[in-house]
């Protein structure tokens, strides 16, 4: 018998309450039962997104929300500034290019964060930039972007600030309204502790005014259509009812714990994860780590893909390997969503045991777990 433990940066484990809630018999969405629940969910999303603006819900993965953010705010031939420091920054650029939006990239070395000043410089140089696309947690490199800093340097400019917070939401702080973020994209399967299948988009007044001028093609992802329905607590198309049911439970848990404590819990786990990695004698990959995911460098002489496979097959723990140019070079531990101290200790123990099993001589089994446990004990909540 081998228990399975999910510690990847999405999909993340779903709490039992949310899973069980989905098991109720199907019901129609044009009913007071759904509308009352949807009303509550919409308020819960505003709380999670730290905004008083509307948050749209789509039945799609997070990328649908990203595509929607591009096609609802820009026109063909517009210019967008895109921070490319990993796979998901690259995705912003690819979506823009697919629709004929000119991309001015800021290419950041993978593992490092963009400096808000780099964005300020580009904005000064190029008055045509209509929007800046960036990522809260660049999941592929475990780098956290200083969105507050980016918001500060963008204040007073006409460009929209669009943030992919798909993995970072509810793990890394994102003060949408206070920091001046126009569009935040989220998804259900990460910090929101819900199965995959829902994308969310928050819209500032400035974003809504850009929407009225945007001419890029859209139909299902028309934010104006979705907004009109949302005003009546309705959806333009059939919503993913069971996922909304699960989300309502997960958002209730978030509200009960409070966002402040949820963020603190993620911060504490991330700190312990870093202590654990260092305690194992391994190196962290990210120079600007956040609370969502921790990336470690696979030590020399160890096959990273084998290590990932071994941790999953021999110890039942699903982590994430490296993507793109980092394939086989890093290992990522997510401490995201429905995750506690013992989930993290399990993951660290599995890494140590797999390294030992693979014949990596330098590993002293338990050293990482001890370091993480100490860090947790010292910062007990
Ligand atoms: N952006 C980020 C930062 C992500 O972590 C992910 C998923 N790993 C995505 C975008 C893509 O989301 P989805 O797979 O839900 O489309």
GROMACS .gro file of N, CA, C and O in nm, residues 134-238:
model
  420
  134UNK      N    1   0.247   4.065  -1.665
  134UNK     CA    2   0.347   4.000  -1.579
  134UNK      C    3   0.280   3.890  -1.495
  134UNK      O    4   0.162   3.863  -1.508
  135UNK      N    5   0.360   3.829  -1.408
  135UNK     CA    6   0.317   3.709  -1.337
  135UNK      C    7   0.349   3.725  -1.187
  135UNK      O    8   0.461   3.763  -1.155
  136UNK      N    9   0.251   3.698  -1.102
  136UNK     CA   10   0.277   3.711  -0.958
  136UNK      C   11   0.382   3.608  -0.917
  136UNK      O   12   0.492   3.643  -0.877
  137UNK      N   13   0.347   3.480  -0.926
  137UNK     CA   14   0.448   3.376  -0.903
  137UNK      C   15   0.473   3.309  -1.036
  137UNK      O   16   0.383   3.250  -1.095
  138UNK      N   17   0.595   3.321  -1.085
  138UNK     CA   18   0.634   3.254  -1.211
  138UNK      C   19   0.661   3.108  -1.171
  138UNK      O   20   0.771   3.073  -1.128
  139UNK      N   21   0.558   3.028  -1.179
  139UNK     CA   22   0.563   2.892  -1.126
  139UNK      C   23   0.680   2.810  -1.180
  139UNK      O   24   0.735   2.725  -1.109
  140UNK      N   25   0.719   2.836  -1.304
  140UNK     CA   26   0.824   2.753  -1.365
  140UNK      C   27   0.961   2.777  -1.302
  140UNK      O   28   1.049   2.692  -1.311
  141UNK      N   29   0.979   2.894  -1.238
  141UNK     CA   30   1.110   2.924  -1.178
  141UNK      C   31   1.100   2.949  -1.027
  141UNK      O   32   1.202   2.974  -0.962
  142UNK      N   33   0.977   2.948  -0.974
  142UNK     CA   34   0.951   2.977  -0.832
  142UNK      C   35   0.995   3.118  -0.795
  142UNK      O   36   1.043   3.143  -0.684
  143UNK      N   37   0.977   3.210  -0.889
  143UNK     CA   38   1.014   3.350  -0.864
  143UNK      C   39   0.889   3.433  -0.838
  143UNK      O   40   0.789   3.421  -0.908
  144UNK      N   41   0.899   3.519  -0.737
  144UNK     CA   42   0.790   3.610  -0.704
  144UNK      C   43   0.821   3.747  -0.762
  144UNK      O   44   0.930   3.801  -0.743
  145UNK      N   45   0.723   3.805  -0.831
  145UNK     CA   46   0.741   3.941  -0.887
  145UNK      C   47   0.694   4.044  -0.785
  145UNK      O   48   0.593   4.023  -0.717
  146UNK      N   49   0.765   4.155  -0.779
  146UNK     CA   50   0.729   4.265  -0.690
  146UNK      C   51   0.616   4.346  -0.755
  146UNK      O   52   0.640   4.449  -0.817
  147UNK      N   53   0.495   4.297  -0.741
  147UNK     CA   54   0.381   4.362  -0.808
  147UNK      C   55   0.355   4.500  -0.745
  147UNK      O   56   0.318   4.594  -0.815
  148UNK      N   57   0.376   4.510  -0.616
  148UNK     CA   58   0.356   4.640  -0.551
  148UNK      C   59   0.449   4.745  -0.616
  148UNK      O   60   0.408   4.856  -0.649
  149UNK      N   61   0.575   4.705  -0.636
  149UNK     CA   62   0.673   4.794  -0.698
  149UNK      C   63   0.636   4.828  -0.842
  149UNK      O   64   0.648   4.943  -0.885
  150UNK      N   65   0.588   4.728  -0.914
  150UNK     CA   66   0.548   4.751  -1.054
  150UNK      C   67   0.428   4.848  -1.056
  150UNK      O   68   0.424   4.942  -1.136
  151UNK      N   69   0.335   4.824  -0.964
  151UNK     CA   70   0.217   4.912  -0.956
  151UNK      C   71   0.259   5.056  -0.929
  151UNK      O   72   0.204   5.150  -0.988
  152UNK      N   73   0.356   5.073  -0.843
  152UNK     CA   74   0.403   5.208  -0.805
  152UNK      C   75   0.459   5.282  -0.927
  152UNK      O   76   0.424   5.397  -0.951
  153UNK      N   77   0.547   5.213  -1.001
  153UNK     CA   78   0.609   5.284  -1.114
  153UNK      C   79   0.510   5.306  -1.229
  153UNK      O   80   0.530   5.391  -1.313
  154UNK      N   81   0.401   5.228  -1.227
  154UNK     CA   82   0.303   5.245  -1.336
  154UNK      C   83   0.196   5.348  -1.303
  154UNK      O   84   0.117   5.385  -1.389
  155UNK      N   85   0.193   5.391  -1.177
  155UNK     CA   86   0.091   5.489  -1.138
  155UNK      C   87   0.109   5.615  -1.223
  155UNK      O   88   0.221   5.662  -1.242
  156UNK      N   89   0.003   5.666  -1.276
  156UNK     CA   90   0.013   5.788  -1.357
  156UNK      C   91   0.037   5.759  -1.505
  156UNK      O   92   0.030   5.849  -1.587
  157UNK      N   93   0.066   5.633  -1.540
  157UNK     CA   94   0.080   5.599  -1.682
  157UNK      C   95  -0.057   5.549  -1.732
  157UNK      O   96  -0.143   5.515  -1.652
  158UNK      N   97  -0.072   5.545  -1.864
  158UNK     CA   98  -0.200   5.500  -1.920
  158UNK      C   99  -0.204   5.350  -1.941
  158UNK      O  100  -0.310   5.294  -1.971
  159UNK      N  101  -0.090   5.284  -1.930
  159UNK     CA  102  -0.086   5.140  -1.958
  159UNK      C  103  -0.157   5.061  -1.849
  159UNK      O  104  -0.153   5.096  -1.731
  160UNK      N  105  -0.222   4.954  -1.892
  160UNK     CA  106  -0.290   4.865  -1.796
  160UNK      C  107  -0.189   4.772  -1.734
  160UNK      O  108  -0.096   4.725  -1.802
  161UNK      N  109  -0.208   4.739  -1.607
  161UNK     CA  110  -0.123   4.639  -1.542
  161UNK      C  111  -0.204   4.509  -1.531
  161UNK      O  112  -0.308   4.504  -1.465
  162UNK      N  113  -0.155   4.406  -1.597
  162UNK     CA  114  -0.226   4.277  -1.602
  162UNK      C  115  -0.138   4.171  -1.536
  162UNK      O  116  -0.022   4.151  -1.578
  163UNK      N  117  -0.191   4.105  -1.435
  163UNK     CA  118  -0.109   4.009  -1.359
  163UNK      C  119  -0.168   3.869  -1.365
  163UNK      O  120  -0.285   3.849  -1.332
  164UNK      N  121  -0.086   3.775  -1.406
  164UNK     CA  122  -0.121   3.633  -1.398
  164UNK      C  123  -0.090   3.588  -1.255
  164UNK      O  124   0.026   3.577  -1.215
  165UNK      N  125  -0.198   3.571  -1.177
  165UNK     CA  126  -0.181   3.527  -1.038
  165UNK      C  127  -0.235   3.385  -1.024
  165UNK      O  128  -0.280   3.345  -0.917
  166UNK      N  129  -0.230   3.310  -1.134
  166UNK     CA  130  -0.293   3.179  -1.137
  166UNK      C  131  -0.239   3.089  -1.025
  166UNK      O  132  -0.315   3.025  -0.953
  167UNK      N  133  -0.108   3.087  -1.007
  167UNK     CA  134  -0.054   3.002  -0.900
  167UNK      C  135  -0.040   3.077  -0.768
  167UNK      O  136  -0.053   3.020  -0.661
  168UNK      N  137  -0.014   3.208  -0.774
  168UNK     CA  138   0.022   3.280  -0.651
  168UNK      C  139  -0.093   3.326  -0.565
  168UNK      O  140  -0.076   3.352  -0.445
  169UNK      N  141  -0.213   3.334  -0.625
  169UNK     CA  142  -0.326   3.390  -0.552
  169UNK      C  143  -0.354   3.313  -0.422
  169UNK      O  144  -0.363   3.191  -0.424
  170UNK      N  145  -0.369   3.385  -0.313
  170UNK     CA  146  -0.396   3.330  -0.180
  170UNK      C  147  -0.273   3.263  -0.117
  170UNK      O  148  -0.283   3.201  -0.011
  171UNK      N  149  -0.158   3.272  -0.181
  171UNK     CA  150  -0.033   3.222  -0.122
  171UNK      C  151   0.062   3.340  -0.105
  171UNK      O  152   0.119   3.361   0.001
  172UNK      N  153   0.076   3.418  -0.212
  172UNK     CA  154   0.157   3.540  -0.209
  172UNK      C  155   0.061   3.660  -0.209
  172UNK      O  156  -0.035   3.661  -0.286
  173UNK      N  157   0.091   3.757  -0.125
  173UNK     CA  158   0.002   3.872  -0.111
  173UNK      C  159  -0.012   3.946  -0.244
  173UNK      O  160   0.089   3.968  -0.312
  174UNK      N  161  -0.134   3.983  -0.278
  174UNK     CA  162  -0.158   4.060  -0.401
  174UNK      C  163  -0.271   4.158  -0.371
  174UNK      O  164  -0.389   4.121  -0.373
  175UNK      N  165  -0.232   4.283  -0.340
  175UNK     CA  166  -0.334   4.383  -0.303
  175UNK      C  167  -0.382   4.453  -0.430
  175UNK      O  168  -0.337   4.563  -0.463
  176UNK      N  169  -0.470   4.386  -0.495
  176UNK     CA  170  -0.516   4.427  -0.628
  176UNK      C  171  -0.550   4.576  -0.636
  176UNK      O  172  -0.493   4.649  -0.718
  177UNK      N  173  -0.641   4.621  -0.551
  177UNK     CA  174  -0.687   4.760  -0.561
  177UNK      C  175  -0.581   4.856  -0.508
  177UNK      O  176  -0.552   4.958  -0.569
  178UNK      N  177  -0.524   4.822  -0.394
  178UNK     CA  178  -0.426   4.912  -0.329
  178UNK      C  179  -0.303   4.931  -0.418
  178UNK      O  180  -0.249   5.040  -0.428
  179UNK      N  181  -0.259   4.827  -0.484
  179UNK     CA  182  -0.138   4.836  -0.566
  179UNK      C  183  -0.167   4.879  -0.710
  179UNK      O  184  -0.076   4.894  -0.790
  180UNK      N  185  -0.295   4.896  -0.742
  180UNK     CA  186  -0.331   4.946  -0.875
  180UNK      C  187  -0.320   4.843  -0.987
  180UNK      O  188  -0.277   4.875  -1.097
  181UNK      N  189  -0.359   4.720  -0.958
  181UNK     CA  190  -0.356   4.617  -1.062
  181UNK      C  191  -0.491   4.619  -1.136
  181UNK      O  192  -0.596   4.611  -1.074
  182UNK      N  193  -0.486   4.632  -1.268
  182UNK     CA  194  -0.610   4.646  -1.345
  182UNK      C  195  -0.679   4.512  -1.369
  182UNK      O  196  -0.801   4.503  -1.363
  183UNK      N  197  -0.600   4.412  -1.402
  183UNK     CA  198  -0.658   4.280  -1.427
  183UNK      C  199  -0.575   4.175  -1.354
  183UNK      O  200  -0.452   4.172  -1.366
  184UNK      N  201  -0.644   4.091  -1.278
  184UNK     CA  202  -0.578   3.977  -1.215
  184UNK      C  203  -0.645   3.852  -1.269
  184UNK      O  204  -0.768   3.843  -1.271
  185UNK      N  205  -0.563   3.757  -1.314
  185UNK     CA  206  -0.618   3.630  -1.362
  185UNK      C  207  -0.586   3.522  -1.259
  185UNK      O  208  -0.471   3.513  -1.210
  186UNK      N  209  -0.685   3.444  -1.224
  186UNK     CA  210  -0.666   3.334  -1.129
  186UNK      C  211  -0.725   3.205  -1.186
  186UNK      O  212  -0.787   3.205  -1.293
  187UNK      N  213  -0.707   3.096  -1.113
  187UNK     CA  214  -0.766   2.968  -1.154
  187UNK      C  215  -0.802   2.889  -1.028
  187UNK      O  216  -0.750   2.915  -0.920
  188UNK      N  217  -0.892   2.792  -1.048
  188UNK     CA  218  -0.947   2.722  -0.931
  188UNK      C  219  -0.850   2.624  -0.865
  188UNK      O  220  -0.858   2.600  -0.744
  189UNK      N  221  -0.756   2.567  -0.944
  189UNK     CA  222  -0.684   2.447  -0.898
  189UNK      C  223  -0.555   2.474  -0.821
  189UNK      O  224  -0.469   2.387  -0.814
  190UNK      N  225  -0.544   2.592  -0.761
  190UNK     CA  226  -0.418   2.625  -0.692
  190UNK      C  227  -0.452   2.665  -0.549
  190UNK      O  228  -0.502   2.583  -0.474
  191UNK      N  229  -0.427   2.792  -0.515
  191UNK     CA  230  -0.454   2.836  -0.377
  191UNK      C  231  -0.601   2.835  -0.342
  191UNK      O  232  -0.636   2.840  -0.224
  192UNK      N  233  -0.688   2.828  -0.440
  192UNK     CA  234  -0.832   2.829  -0.410
  192UNK      C  235  -0.887   2.690  -0.379
  192UNK      O  236  -1.007   2.673  -0.358
  193UNK      N  237  -0.800   2.590  -0.376
  193UNK     CA  238  -0.834   2.457  -0.322
  193UNK      C  239  -0.958   2.393  -0.388
  193UNK      O  240  -1.042   2.333  -0.321
  194UNK      N  241  -0.967   2.408  -0.517
  194UNK     CA  242  -1.083   2.360  -0.593
  194UNK      C  243  -1.029   2.281  -0.713
  194UNK      O  244  -0.919   2.312  -0.759
  195UNK      N  245  -1.102   2.183  -0.765
  195UNK     CA  246  -1.048   2.111  -0.881
  195UNK      C  247  -1.027   2.204  -1.001
  195UNK      O  248  -1.084   2.313  -1.006
  196UNK      N  249  -0.948   2.160  -1.099
  196UNK     CA  250  -0.924   2.243  -1.218
  196UNK      C  251  -1.053   2.265  -1.295
  196UNK      O  252  -1.145   2.181  -1.290
  197UNK      N  253  -1.059   2.376  -1.369
  197UNK     CA  254  -1.174   2.396  -1.457
  197UNK      C  255  -1.237   2.534  -1.450
  197UNK      O  256  -1.326   2.564  -1.529
  198UNK      N  257  -1.192   2.618  -1.355
  198UNK     CA  258  -1.247   2.754  -1.349
  198UNK      C  259  -1.134   2.856  -1.363
  198UNK      O  260  -1.028   2.840  -1.302
  199UNK      N  261  -1.160   2.960  -1.443
  199UNK     CA  262  -1.067   3.073  -1.452
  199UNK      C  263  -1.140   3.196  -1.398
  199UNK      O  264  -1.263   3.207  -1.413
  200UNK      N  265  -1.065   3.286  -1.337
  200UNK     CA  266  -1.124   3.406  -1.279
  200UNK      C  267  -1.048   3.529  -1.328
  200UNK      O  268  -0.926   3.523  -1.347
  201UNK      N  269  -1.122   3.639  -1.343
  201UNK     CA  270  -1.058   3.761  -1.392
  201UNK      C  271  -1.120   3.880  -1.318
  201UNK      O  272  -1.241   3.900  -1.323
  202UNK      N  273  -1.036   3.958  -1.249
  202UNK     CA  274  -1.086   4.080  -1.187
  202UNK      C  275  -1.059   4.197  -1.280
  202UNK      O  276  -0.959   4.199  -1.352
  203UNK      N  277  -1.150   4.295  -1.278
  203UNK     CA  278  -1.143   4.406  -1.375
  203UNK      C  279  -1.157   4.541  -1.306
  203UNK      O  280  -1.260   4.567  -1.242
  204UNK      N  281  -1.057   4.626  -1.320
  204UNK     CA  282  -1.065   4.761  -1.265
  204UNK      C  283  -1.150   4.848  -1.359
  204UNK      O  284  -1.182   4.807  -1.471
  205UNK      N  285  -1.179   4.971  -1.315
  205UNK     CA  286  -1.252   5.065  -1.402
  205UNK      C  287  -1.175   5.088  -1.530
  205UNK      O  288  -1.233   5.094  -1.638
  206UNK      N  289  -1.042   5.103  -1.516
  206UNK     CA  290  -0.960   5.128  -1.635
  206UNK      C  291  -0.966   5.011  -1.732
  206UNK      O  292  -0.968   5.029  -1.853
  207UNK      N  293  -0.966   4.890  -1.676
  207UNK     CA  294  -0.975   4.770  -1.760
  207UNK      C  295  -1.108   4.770  -1.834
  207UNK      O  296  -1.115   4.740  -1.953
  208UNK      N  297  -1.214   4.807  -1.762
  208UNK     CA  298  -1.347   4.805  -1.824
  208UNK      C  299  -1.357   4.911  -1.934
  208UNK      O  300  -1.421   4.891  -2.035
  209UNK      N  301  -1.287   5.022  -1.913
  209UNK     CA  302  -1.295   5.123  -2.018
  209UNK      C  303  -1.212   5.079  -2.140
  209UNK      O  304  -1.252   5.103  -2.254
  210UNK      N  305  -1.100   5.008  -2.118
  210UNK     CA  306  -1.023   4.954  -2.232
  210UNK      C  307  -1.106   4.852  -2.308
  210UNK      O  308  -1.097   4.840  -2.430
  211UNK      N  309  -1.189   4.777  -2.233
  211UNK     CA  310  -1.272   4.674  -2.297
  211UNK      C  311  -1.367   4.733  -2.402
  211UNK      O  312  -1.396   4.670  -2.503
  212UNK      N  313  -1.415   4.854  -2.373
  212UNK     CA  314  -1.512   4.912  -2.467
  212UNK      C  315  -1.444   4.954  -2.597
  212UNK      O  316  -1.511   4.976  -2.697
  213UNK      N  317  -1.310   4.965  -2.596
  213UNK     CA  318  -1.241   5.007  -2.719
  213UNK      C  319  -1.172   4.890  -2.791
  213UNK      O  320  -1.127   4.904  -2.904
  214UNK      N  321  -1.164   4.777  -2.724
  214UNK     CA  322  -1.090   4.664  -2.781
  214UNK      C  323  -1.164   4.602  -2.899
  214UNK      O  324  -1.285   4.580  -2.893
  215UNK      N  325  -1.088   4.574  -3.006
  215UNK     CA  326  -1.152   4.517  -3.125
  215UNK      C  327  -1.102   4.376  -3.159
  215UNK      O  328  -1.134   4.324  -3.267
  216UNK      N  329  -1.022   4.318  -3.075
  216UNK     CA  330  -0.976   4.181  -3.105
  216UNK      C  331  -1.096   4.086  -3.099
  216UNK      O  332  -1.191   4.109  -3.024
  217UNK      N  333  -1.093   3.977  -3.177
  217UNK     CA  334  -1.210   3.887  -3.180
  217UNK      C  335  -1.228   3.811  -3.049
  217UNK      O  336  -1.129   3.772  -2.985
  218UNK      N  337  -1.350   3.795  -3.009
  218UNK     CA  338  -1.383   3.717  -2.888
  218UNK      C  339  -1.530   3.679  -2.894
  218UNK      O  340  -1.611   3.750  -2.953
  219UNK      N  341  -1.561   3.567  -2.837
  219UNK     CA  342  -1.703   3.530  -2.825
  219UNK      C  343  -1.726   3.472  -2.686
  219UNK      O  344  -1.776   3.538  -2.598
  220UNK      N  345  -1.680   3.348  -2.664
  220UNK     CA  346  -1.702   3.287  -2.532
  220UNK      C  347  -1.636   3.371  -2.422
  220UNK      O  348  -1.692   3.388  -2.313
  221UNK      N  349  -1.516   3.422  -2.453
  221UNK     CA  350  -1.442   3.498  -2.351
  221UNK      C  351  -1.470   3.648  -2.357
  221UNK      O  352  -1.385   3.727  -2.314
  222UNK      N  353  -1.587   3.687  -2.407
  222UNK     CA  354  -1.620   3.830  -2.406
  222UNK      C  355  -1.646   3.873  -2.261
  222UNK      O  356  -1.740   3.829  -2.196
  223UNK      N  357  -1.559   3.959  -2.210
  223UNK     CA  358  -1.574   4.005  -2.072
  223UNK      C  359  -1.699   4.092  -2.057
  223UNK      O  360  -1.763   4.092  -1.952
  224UNK      N  361  -1.734   4.165  -2.165
  224UNK     CA  362  -1.853   4.251  -2.154
  224UNK      C  363  -1.978   4.166  -2.138
  224UNK      O  364  -2.065   4.196  -2.056
  225UNK      N  365  -1.983   4.057  -2.215
  225UNK     CA  366  -2.097   3.966  -2.204
  225UNK      C  367  -2.103   3.906  -2.063
  225UNK      O  368  -2.208   3.900  -1.999
  226UNK      N  369  -1.987   3.862  -2.015
  226UNK     CA  370  -1.980   3.798  -1.883
  226UNK      C  371  -2.018   3.897  -1.773
  226UNK      O  372  -2.088   3.863  -1.677
  227UNK      N  373  -1.973   4.021  -1.791
  227UNK     CA  374  -2.000   4.125  -1.691
  227UNK      C  375  -2.149   4.157  -1.684
  227UNK      O  376  -2.205   4.173  -1.575
  228UNK      N  377  -2.211   4.163  -1.800
  228UNK     CA  378  -2.354   4.192  -1.807
  228UNK      C  379  -2.433   4.084  -1.732
  228UNK      O  380  -2.525   4.113  -1.656
  229UNK      N  381  -2.393   3.959  -1.752
  229UNK     CA  382  -2.461   3.850  -1.682
  229UNK      C  383  -2.433   3.856  -1.533
  229UNK      O  384  -2.523   3.835  -1.451
  230UNK      N  385  -2.307   3.885  -1.500
  230UNK     CA  386  -2.268   3.889  -1.359
  230UNK      C  387  -2.351   3.993  -1.282
  230UNK      O  388  -2.385   3.972  -1.166
  231UNK      N  389  -2.382   4.103  -1.349
  231UNK     CA  390  -2.463   4.207  -1.283
  231UNK      C  391  -2.598   4.152  -1.238
  231UNK      O  392  -2.659   4.202  -1.144
  232UNK      N  393  -2.644   4.045  -1.304
  232UNK     CA  394  -2.771   3.981  -1.265
  232UNK      C  395  -2.745   3.851  -1.188
  232UNK      O  396  -2.832   3.765  -1.181
  233UNK      N  397  -2.622   3.838  -1.135
  233UNK     CA  398  -2.578   3.714  -1.068
  233UNK      C  399  -2.606   3.594  -1.158
  233UNK      O  400  -2.654   3.489  -1.114
  234UNK      N  401  -2.573   3.609  -1.282
  234UNK     CA  402  -2.599   3.504  -1.381
  234UNK      C  403  -2.469   3.480  -1.458
  234UNK      O  404  -2.370   3.550  -1.439
  235UNK      N  405  -2.472   3.380  -1.544
  235UNK     CA  406  -2.357   3.354  -1.630
  235UNK      C  407  -2.406   3.351  -1.774
  235UNK      O  408  -2.521   3.312  -1.799
  236UNK      N  409  -2.320   3.394  -1.868
  236UNK     CA  410  -2.363   3.402  -2.008
  236UNK      C  411  -2.389   3.263  -2.066
  236UNK      O  412  -2.472   3.246  -2.154
  237UNK      N  413  -2.313   3.165  -2.017
  237UNK     CA  414  -2.325   3.027  -2.068
  237UNK      C  415  -2.337   2.933  -1.949
  237UNK      O  416  -2.321   2.975  -1.835
  238UNK      N  417  -2.359   2.807  -1.975
  238UNK     CA  418  -2.377   2.712  -1.864
  238UNK      C  419  -2.253   2.709  -1.776
  238UNK      O  420  -2.143   2.679  -1.825
   0.00000   0.00000   0.00000
